[in-house]
Short mmCIF file of N, CA and C and ligand atoms in Angstrom, two decimals:
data_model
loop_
_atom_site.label_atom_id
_atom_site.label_comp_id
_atom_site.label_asym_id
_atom_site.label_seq_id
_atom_site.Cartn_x
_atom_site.Cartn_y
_atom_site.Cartn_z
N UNK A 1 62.21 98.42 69.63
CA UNK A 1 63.11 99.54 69.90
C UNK A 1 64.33 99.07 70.68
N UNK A 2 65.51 98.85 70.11
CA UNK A 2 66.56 98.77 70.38
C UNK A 2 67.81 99.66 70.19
N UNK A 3 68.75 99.71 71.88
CA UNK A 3 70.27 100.26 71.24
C UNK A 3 71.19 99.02 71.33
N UNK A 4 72.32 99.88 70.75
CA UNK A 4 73.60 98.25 71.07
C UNK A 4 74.31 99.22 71.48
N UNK A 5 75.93 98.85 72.46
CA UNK A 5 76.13 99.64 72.84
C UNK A 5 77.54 98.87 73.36
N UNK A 6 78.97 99.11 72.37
CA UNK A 6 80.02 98.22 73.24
C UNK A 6 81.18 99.26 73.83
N UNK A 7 81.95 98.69 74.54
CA UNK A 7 82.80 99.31 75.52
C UNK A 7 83.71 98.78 75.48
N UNK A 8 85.51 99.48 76.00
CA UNK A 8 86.43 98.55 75.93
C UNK A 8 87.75 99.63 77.38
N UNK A 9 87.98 98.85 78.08
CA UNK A 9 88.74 99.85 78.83
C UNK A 9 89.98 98.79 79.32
N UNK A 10 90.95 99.29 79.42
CA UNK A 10 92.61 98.68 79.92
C UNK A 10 92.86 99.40 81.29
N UNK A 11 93.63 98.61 82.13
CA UNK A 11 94.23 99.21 83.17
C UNK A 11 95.86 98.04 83.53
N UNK A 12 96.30 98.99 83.74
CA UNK A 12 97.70 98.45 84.51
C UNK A 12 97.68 97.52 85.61
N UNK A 13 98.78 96.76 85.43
CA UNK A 13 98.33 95.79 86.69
C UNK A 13 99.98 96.35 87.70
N UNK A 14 99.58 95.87 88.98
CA UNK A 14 100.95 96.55 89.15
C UNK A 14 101.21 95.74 90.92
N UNK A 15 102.72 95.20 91.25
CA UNK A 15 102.58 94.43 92.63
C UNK A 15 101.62 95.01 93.74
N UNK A 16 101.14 94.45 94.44
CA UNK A 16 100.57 95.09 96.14
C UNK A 16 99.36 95.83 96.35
N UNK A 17 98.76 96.07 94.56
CA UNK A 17 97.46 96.69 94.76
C UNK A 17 96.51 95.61 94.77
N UNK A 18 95.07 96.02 95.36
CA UNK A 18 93.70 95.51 95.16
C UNK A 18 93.74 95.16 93.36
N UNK A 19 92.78 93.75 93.48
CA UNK A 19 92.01 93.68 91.95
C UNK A 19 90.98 93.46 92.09
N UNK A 20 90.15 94.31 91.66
CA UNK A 20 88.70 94.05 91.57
C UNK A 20 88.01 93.75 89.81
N UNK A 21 87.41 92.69 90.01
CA UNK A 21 86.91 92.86 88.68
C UNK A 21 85.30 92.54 88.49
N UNK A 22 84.63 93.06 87.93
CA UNK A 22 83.13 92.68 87.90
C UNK A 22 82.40 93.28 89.69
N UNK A 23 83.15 93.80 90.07
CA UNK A 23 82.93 94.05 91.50
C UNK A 23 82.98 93.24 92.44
N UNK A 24 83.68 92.21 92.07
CA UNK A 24 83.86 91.07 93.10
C UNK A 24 85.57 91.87 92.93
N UNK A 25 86.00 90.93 94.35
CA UNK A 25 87.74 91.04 94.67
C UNK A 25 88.55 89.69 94.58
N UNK A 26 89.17 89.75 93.93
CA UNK A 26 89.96 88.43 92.78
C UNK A 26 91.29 88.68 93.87
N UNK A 27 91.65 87.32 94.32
CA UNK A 27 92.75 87.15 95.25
C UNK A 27 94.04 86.85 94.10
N UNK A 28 95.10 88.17 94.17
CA UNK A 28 95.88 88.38 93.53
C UNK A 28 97.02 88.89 93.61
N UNK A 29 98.65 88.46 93.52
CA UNK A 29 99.34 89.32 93.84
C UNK A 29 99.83 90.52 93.24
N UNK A 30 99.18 90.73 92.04
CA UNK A 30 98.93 92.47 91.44
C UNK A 30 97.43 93.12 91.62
N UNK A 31 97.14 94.29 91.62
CA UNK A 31 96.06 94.43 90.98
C UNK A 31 96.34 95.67 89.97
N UNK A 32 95.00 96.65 89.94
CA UNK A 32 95.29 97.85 89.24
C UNK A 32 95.83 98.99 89.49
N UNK A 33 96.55 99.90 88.64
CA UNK A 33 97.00 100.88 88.83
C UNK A 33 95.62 102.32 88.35
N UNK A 34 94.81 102.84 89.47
CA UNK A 34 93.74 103.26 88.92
C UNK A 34 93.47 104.69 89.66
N UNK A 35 92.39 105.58 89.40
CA UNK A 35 92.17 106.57 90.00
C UNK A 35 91.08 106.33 91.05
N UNK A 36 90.31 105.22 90.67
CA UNK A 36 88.99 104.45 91.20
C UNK A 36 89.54 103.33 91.63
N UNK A 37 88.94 102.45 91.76
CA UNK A 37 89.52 101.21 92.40
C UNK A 37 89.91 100.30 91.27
N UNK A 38 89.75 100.61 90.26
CA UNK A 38 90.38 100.26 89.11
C UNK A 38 89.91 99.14 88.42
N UNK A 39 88.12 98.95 88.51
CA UNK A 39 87.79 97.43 88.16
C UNK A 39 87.20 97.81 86.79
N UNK A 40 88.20 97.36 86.05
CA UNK A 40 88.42 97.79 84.62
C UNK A 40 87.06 96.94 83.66
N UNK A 41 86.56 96.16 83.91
CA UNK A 41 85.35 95.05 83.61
C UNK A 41 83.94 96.05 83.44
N UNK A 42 83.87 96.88 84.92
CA UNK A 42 82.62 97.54 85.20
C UNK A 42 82.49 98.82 84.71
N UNK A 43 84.30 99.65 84.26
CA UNK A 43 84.07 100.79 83.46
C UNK A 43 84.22 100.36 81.68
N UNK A 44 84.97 99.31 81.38
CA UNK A 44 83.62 98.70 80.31
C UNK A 44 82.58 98.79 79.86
N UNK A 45 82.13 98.09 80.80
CA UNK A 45 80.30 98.20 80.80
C UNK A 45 79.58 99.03 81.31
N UNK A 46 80.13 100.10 81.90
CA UNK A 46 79.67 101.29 81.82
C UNK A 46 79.69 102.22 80.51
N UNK A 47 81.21 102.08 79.72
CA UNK A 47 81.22 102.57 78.57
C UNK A 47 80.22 102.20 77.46
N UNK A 48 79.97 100.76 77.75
CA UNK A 48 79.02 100.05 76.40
C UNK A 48 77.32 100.66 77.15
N UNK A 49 77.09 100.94 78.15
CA UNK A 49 75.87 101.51 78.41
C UNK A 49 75.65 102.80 77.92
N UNK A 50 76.15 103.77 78.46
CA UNK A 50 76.35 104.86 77.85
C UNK A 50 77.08 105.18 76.49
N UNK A 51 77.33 104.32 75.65
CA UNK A 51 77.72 104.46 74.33
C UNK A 51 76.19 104.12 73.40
N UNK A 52 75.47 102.80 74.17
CA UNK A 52 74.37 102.80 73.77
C UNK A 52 73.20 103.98 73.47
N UNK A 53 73.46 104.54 74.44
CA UNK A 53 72.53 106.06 73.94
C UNK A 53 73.19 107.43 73.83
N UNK A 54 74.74 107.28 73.24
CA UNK A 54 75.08 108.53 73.04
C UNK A 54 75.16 109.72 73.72
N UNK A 55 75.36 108.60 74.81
CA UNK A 55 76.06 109.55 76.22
C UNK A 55 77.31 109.88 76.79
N UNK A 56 77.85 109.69 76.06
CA UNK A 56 79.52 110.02 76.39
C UNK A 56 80.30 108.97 76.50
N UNK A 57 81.35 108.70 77.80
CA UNK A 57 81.92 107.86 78.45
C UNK A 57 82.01 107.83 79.83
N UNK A 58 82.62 107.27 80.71
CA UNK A 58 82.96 107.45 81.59
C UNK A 58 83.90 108.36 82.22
N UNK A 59 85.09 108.47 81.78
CA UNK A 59 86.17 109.34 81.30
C UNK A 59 84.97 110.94 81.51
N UNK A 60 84.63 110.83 80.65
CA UNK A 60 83.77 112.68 80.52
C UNK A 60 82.67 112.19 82.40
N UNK A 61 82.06 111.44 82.92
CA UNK A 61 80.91 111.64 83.28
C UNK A 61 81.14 111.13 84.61
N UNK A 62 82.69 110.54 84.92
CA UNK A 62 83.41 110.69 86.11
C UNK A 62 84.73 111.28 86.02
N UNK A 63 85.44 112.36 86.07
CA UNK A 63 86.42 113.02 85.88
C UNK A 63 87.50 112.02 86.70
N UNK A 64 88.26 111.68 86.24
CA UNK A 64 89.75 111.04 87.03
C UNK A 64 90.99 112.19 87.69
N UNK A 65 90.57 113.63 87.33
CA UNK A 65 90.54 114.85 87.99
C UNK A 65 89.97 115.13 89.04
N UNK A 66 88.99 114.58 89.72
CA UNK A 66 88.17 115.33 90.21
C UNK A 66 88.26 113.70 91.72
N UNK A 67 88.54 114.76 92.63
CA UNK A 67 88.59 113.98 94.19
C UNK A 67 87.31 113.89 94.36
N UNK A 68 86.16 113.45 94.15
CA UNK A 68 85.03 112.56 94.15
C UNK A 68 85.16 111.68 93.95
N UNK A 69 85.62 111.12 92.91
CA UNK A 69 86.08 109.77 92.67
C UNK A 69 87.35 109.17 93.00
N UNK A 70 88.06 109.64 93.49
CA UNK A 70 89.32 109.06 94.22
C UNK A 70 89.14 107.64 95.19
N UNK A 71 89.73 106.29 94.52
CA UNK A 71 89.24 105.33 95.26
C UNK A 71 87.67 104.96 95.16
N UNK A 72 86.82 105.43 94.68
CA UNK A 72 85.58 105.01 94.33
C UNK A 72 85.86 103.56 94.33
N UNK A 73 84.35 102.92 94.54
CA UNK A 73 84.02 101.69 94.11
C UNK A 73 83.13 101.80 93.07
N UNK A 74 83.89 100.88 92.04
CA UNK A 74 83.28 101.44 90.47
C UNK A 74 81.82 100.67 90.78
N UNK A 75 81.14 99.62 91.18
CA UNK A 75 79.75 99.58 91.60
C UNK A 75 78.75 101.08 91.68
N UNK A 76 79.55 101.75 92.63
CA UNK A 76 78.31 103.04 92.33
C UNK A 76 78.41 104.05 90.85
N UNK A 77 79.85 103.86 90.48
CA UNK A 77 79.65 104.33 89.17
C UNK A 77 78.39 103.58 88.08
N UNK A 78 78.63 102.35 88.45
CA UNK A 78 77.93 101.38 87.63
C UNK A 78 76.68 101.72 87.68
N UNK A 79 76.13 102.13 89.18
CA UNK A 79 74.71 101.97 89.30
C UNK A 79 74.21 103.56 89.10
N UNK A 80 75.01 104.72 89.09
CA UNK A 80 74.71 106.00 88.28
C UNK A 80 74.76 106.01 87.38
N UNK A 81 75.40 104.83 86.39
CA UNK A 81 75.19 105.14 84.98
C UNK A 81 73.69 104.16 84.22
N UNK A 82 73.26 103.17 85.57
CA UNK A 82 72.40 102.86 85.00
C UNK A 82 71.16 103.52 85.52
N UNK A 83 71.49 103.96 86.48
CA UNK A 83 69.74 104.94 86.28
C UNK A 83 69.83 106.06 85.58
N UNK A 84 71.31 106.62 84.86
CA UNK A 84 70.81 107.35 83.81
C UNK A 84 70.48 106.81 82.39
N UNK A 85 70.76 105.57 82.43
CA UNK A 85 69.70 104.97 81.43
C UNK A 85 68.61 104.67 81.19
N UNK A 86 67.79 104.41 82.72
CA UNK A 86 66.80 104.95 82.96
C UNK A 86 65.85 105.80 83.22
N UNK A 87 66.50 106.31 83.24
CA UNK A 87 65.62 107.90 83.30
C UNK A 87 65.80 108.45 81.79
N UNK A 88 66.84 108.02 80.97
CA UNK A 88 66.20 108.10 79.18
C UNK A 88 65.00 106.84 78.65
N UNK A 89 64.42 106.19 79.41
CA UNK A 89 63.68 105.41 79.14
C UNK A 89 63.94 103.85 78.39
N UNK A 90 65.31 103.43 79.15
CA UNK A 90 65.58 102.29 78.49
C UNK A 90 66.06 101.25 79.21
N UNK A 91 65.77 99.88 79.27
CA UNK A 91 65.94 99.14 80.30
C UNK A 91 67.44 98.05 79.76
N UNK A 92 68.37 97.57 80.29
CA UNK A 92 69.00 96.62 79.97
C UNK A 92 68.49 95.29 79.28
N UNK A 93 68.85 94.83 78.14
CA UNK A 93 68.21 93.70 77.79
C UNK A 93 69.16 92.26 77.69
N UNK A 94 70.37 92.58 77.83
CA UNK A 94 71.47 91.93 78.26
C UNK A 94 73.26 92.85 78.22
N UNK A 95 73.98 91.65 78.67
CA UNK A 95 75.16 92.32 78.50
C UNK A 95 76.08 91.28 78.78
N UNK A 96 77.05 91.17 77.84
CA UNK A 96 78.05 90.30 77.46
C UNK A 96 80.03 91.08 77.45
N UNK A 97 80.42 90.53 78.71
CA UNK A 97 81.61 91.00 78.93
C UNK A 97 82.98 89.86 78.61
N UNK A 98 83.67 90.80 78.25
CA UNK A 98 84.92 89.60 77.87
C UNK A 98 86.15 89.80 78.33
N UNK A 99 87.10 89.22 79.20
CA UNK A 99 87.93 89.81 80.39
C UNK A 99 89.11 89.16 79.86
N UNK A 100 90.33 89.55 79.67
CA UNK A 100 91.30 89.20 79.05
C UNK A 100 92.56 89.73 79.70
N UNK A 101 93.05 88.15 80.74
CA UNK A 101 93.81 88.38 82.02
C UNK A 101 94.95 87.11 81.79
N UNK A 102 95.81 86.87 81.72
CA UNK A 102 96.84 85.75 82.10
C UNK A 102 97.09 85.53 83.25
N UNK A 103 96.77 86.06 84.58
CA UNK A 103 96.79 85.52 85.68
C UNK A 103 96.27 86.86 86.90
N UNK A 104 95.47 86.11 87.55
CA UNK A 104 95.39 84.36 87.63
C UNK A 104 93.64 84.39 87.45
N UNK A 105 93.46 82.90 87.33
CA UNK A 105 93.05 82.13 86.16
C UNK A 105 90.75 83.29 87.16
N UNK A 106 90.47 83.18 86.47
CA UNK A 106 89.20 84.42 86.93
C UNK A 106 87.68 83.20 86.65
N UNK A 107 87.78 82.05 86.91
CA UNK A 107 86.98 81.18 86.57
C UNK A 107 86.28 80.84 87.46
N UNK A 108 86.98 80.54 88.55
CA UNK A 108 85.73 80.61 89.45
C UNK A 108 84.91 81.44 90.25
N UNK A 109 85.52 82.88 89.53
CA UNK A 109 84.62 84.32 90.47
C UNK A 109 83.33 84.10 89.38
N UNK A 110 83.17 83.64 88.28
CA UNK A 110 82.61 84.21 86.95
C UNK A 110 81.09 84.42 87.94
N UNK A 111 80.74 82.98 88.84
CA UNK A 111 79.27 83.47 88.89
C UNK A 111 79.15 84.25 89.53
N UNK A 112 79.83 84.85 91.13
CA UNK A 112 79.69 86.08 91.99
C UNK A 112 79.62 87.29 90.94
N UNK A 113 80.96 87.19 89.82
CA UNK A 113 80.63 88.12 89.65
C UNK A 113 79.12 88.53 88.30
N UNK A 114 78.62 87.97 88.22
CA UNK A 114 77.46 87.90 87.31
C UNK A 114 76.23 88.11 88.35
N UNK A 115 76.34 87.57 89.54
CA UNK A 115 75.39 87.89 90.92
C UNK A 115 75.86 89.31 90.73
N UNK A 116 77.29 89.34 91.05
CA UNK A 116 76.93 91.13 91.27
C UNK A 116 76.84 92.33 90.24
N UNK A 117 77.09 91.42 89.33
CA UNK A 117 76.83 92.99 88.39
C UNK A 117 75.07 93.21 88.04
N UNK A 118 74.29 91.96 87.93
CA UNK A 118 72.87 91.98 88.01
C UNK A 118 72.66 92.61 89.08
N UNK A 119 72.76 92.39 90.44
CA UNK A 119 72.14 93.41 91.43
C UNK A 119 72.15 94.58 91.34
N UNK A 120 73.70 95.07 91.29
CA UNK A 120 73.84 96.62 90.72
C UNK A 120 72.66 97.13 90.00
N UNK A 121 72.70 96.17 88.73
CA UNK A 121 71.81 96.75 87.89
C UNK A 121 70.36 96.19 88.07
N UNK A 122 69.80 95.76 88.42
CA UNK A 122 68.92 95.12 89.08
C UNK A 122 67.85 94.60 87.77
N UNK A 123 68.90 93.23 87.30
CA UNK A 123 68.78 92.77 86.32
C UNK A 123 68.86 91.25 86.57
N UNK A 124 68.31 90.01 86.06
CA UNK A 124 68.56 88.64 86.58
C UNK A 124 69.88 88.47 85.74
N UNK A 125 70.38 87.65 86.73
CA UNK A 125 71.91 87.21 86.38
C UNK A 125 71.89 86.43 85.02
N UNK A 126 70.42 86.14 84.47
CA UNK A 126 70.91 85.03 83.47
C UNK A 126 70.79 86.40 82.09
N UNK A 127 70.86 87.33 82.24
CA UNK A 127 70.78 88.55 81.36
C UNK A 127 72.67 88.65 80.85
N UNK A 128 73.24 88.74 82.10
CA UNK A 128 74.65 89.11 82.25
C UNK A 128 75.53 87.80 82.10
N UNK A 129 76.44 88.17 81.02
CA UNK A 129 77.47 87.28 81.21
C UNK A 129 78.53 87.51 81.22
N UNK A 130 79.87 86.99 82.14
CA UNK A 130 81.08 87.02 82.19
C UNK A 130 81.98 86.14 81.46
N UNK A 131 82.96 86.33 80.93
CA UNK A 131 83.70 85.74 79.62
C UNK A 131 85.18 85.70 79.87
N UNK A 132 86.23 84.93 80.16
CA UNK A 132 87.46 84.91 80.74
C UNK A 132 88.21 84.14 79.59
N UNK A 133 89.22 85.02 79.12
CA UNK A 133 90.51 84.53 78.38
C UNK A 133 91.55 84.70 79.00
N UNK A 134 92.71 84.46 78.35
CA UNK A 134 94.33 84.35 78.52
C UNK A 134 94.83 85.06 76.74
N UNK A 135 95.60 85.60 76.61
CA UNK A 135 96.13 85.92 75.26
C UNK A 135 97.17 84.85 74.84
N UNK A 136 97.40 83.79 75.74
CA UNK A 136 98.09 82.47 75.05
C UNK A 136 99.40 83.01 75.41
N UNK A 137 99.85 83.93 76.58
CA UNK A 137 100.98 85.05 76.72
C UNK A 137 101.56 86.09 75.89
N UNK A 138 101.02 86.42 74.54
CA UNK A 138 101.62 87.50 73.67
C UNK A 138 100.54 88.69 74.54
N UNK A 139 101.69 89.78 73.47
CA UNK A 139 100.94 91.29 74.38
C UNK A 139 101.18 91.27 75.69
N UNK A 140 100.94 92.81 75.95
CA UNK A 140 100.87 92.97 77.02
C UNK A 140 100.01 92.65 78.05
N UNK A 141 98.67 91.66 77.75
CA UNK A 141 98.32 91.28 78.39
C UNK A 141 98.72 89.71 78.89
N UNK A 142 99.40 89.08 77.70
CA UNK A 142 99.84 87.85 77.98
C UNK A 142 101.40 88.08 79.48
N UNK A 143 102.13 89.47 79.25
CA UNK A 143 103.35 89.16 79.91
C UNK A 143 102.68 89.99 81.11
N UNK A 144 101.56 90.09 81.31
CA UNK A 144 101.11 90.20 82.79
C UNK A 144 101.17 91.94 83.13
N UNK A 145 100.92 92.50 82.22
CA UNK A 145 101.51 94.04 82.60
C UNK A 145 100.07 94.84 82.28
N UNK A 146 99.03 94.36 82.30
CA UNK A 146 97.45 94.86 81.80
C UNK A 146 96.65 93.87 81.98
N UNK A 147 95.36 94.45 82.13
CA UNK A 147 94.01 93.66 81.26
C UNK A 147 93.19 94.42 80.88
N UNK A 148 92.69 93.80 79.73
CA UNK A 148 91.52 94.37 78.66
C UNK A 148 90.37 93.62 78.72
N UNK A 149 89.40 94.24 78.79
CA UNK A 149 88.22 93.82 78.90
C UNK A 149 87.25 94.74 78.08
N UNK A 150 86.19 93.96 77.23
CA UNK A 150 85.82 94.30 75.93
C UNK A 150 83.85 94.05 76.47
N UNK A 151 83.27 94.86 76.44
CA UNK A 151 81.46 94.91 77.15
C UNK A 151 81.12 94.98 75.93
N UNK A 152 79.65 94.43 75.92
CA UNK A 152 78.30 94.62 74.33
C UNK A 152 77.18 94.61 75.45
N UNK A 153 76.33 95.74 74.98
CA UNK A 153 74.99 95.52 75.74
C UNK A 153 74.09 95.94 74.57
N UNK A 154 72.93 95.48 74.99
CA UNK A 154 71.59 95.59 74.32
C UNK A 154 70.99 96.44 75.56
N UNK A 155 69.94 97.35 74.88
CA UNK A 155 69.18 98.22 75.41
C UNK A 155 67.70 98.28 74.96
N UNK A 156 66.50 97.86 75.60
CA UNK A 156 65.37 97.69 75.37
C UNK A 156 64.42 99.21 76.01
N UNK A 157 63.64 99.60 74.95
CA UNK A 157 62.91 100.70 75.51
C UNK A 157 61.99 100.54 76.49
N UNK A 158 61.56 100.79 77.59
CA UNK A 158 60.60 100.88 78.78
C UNK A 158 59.36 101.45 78.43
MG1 MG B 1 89.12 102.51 83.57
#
């Protein structure tokens, strides 16, 4: 008994803000332009969780309307969307993220952040993987004005 379940979310990058990605904090002189703290990686993979069982998005199941989430740390989003995967009876069986940034270079957070997205989810790190490109500078992610980041998860029944 398996779901699959992928995700894909963009955010603005913009001078003097925080960047968080994977829930680690990436030393940067942009970060995101966001309603949450803007770690565009973890509402991803929140989307590919909850796409896995036909649960909406994030967008519907944290309102970007709604001053609850103002400044959030997307970690607790992360970890409400995975115990509502649990409580439909389904456990993570991996998850494969792909982060697509021209600067600066996200290579050596990869393992913190793979430590932390397993804890969140309280999953062994060798389940989770983090995946770092450059667009070679085309797009808007190459001239530094975004990043896209693209989640796949597998979902095993409990
Ligand atoms: Mg987002």
């Amino acid at each position: 008994m398996y779901r699959i379940g992928q995700g894909y979310d963009v955010h603005q990058l913009r001078e003097g803000l925080p960047m968080w990605l994977c829930g680690v904090q990436i030393s940067s002189p942009t970060g995101f332009v966001a309603h949450s703290d803007g770690d565009v990686a973890i509402h991803a993979l929140c989307d590919a969780l909850l796409g896995a069982l036909a649960l909406g998005d994030i967008g519907h199941l944290f309102p970007d309307t709604s001053d609850e989430f103002a400044g959030i740390d997307s970690k607790i989003l992360l970890a409400r969307v995975v115990k509502l995967v649990r409580e439909h009876g389904w456990d993570l069986g991996n998850a494969d993220i792909t982060i697509a940034l021209q600067a600066p270079k996200i290579a050596p957070y990869i393992t913190d952040m793979r430590e932390c997205l397993a804890s969140v989810m309280g999953v062994d790190p060798s389940v989770v993987s983090v995946k770092a490109t450059t667009t070679e500078r085309l797009g808007f992610v190459g001239r530094k004005e975004g990043c896209e980041v693209w989640a796949v998860v597998l979902l095993e029944r409990h």
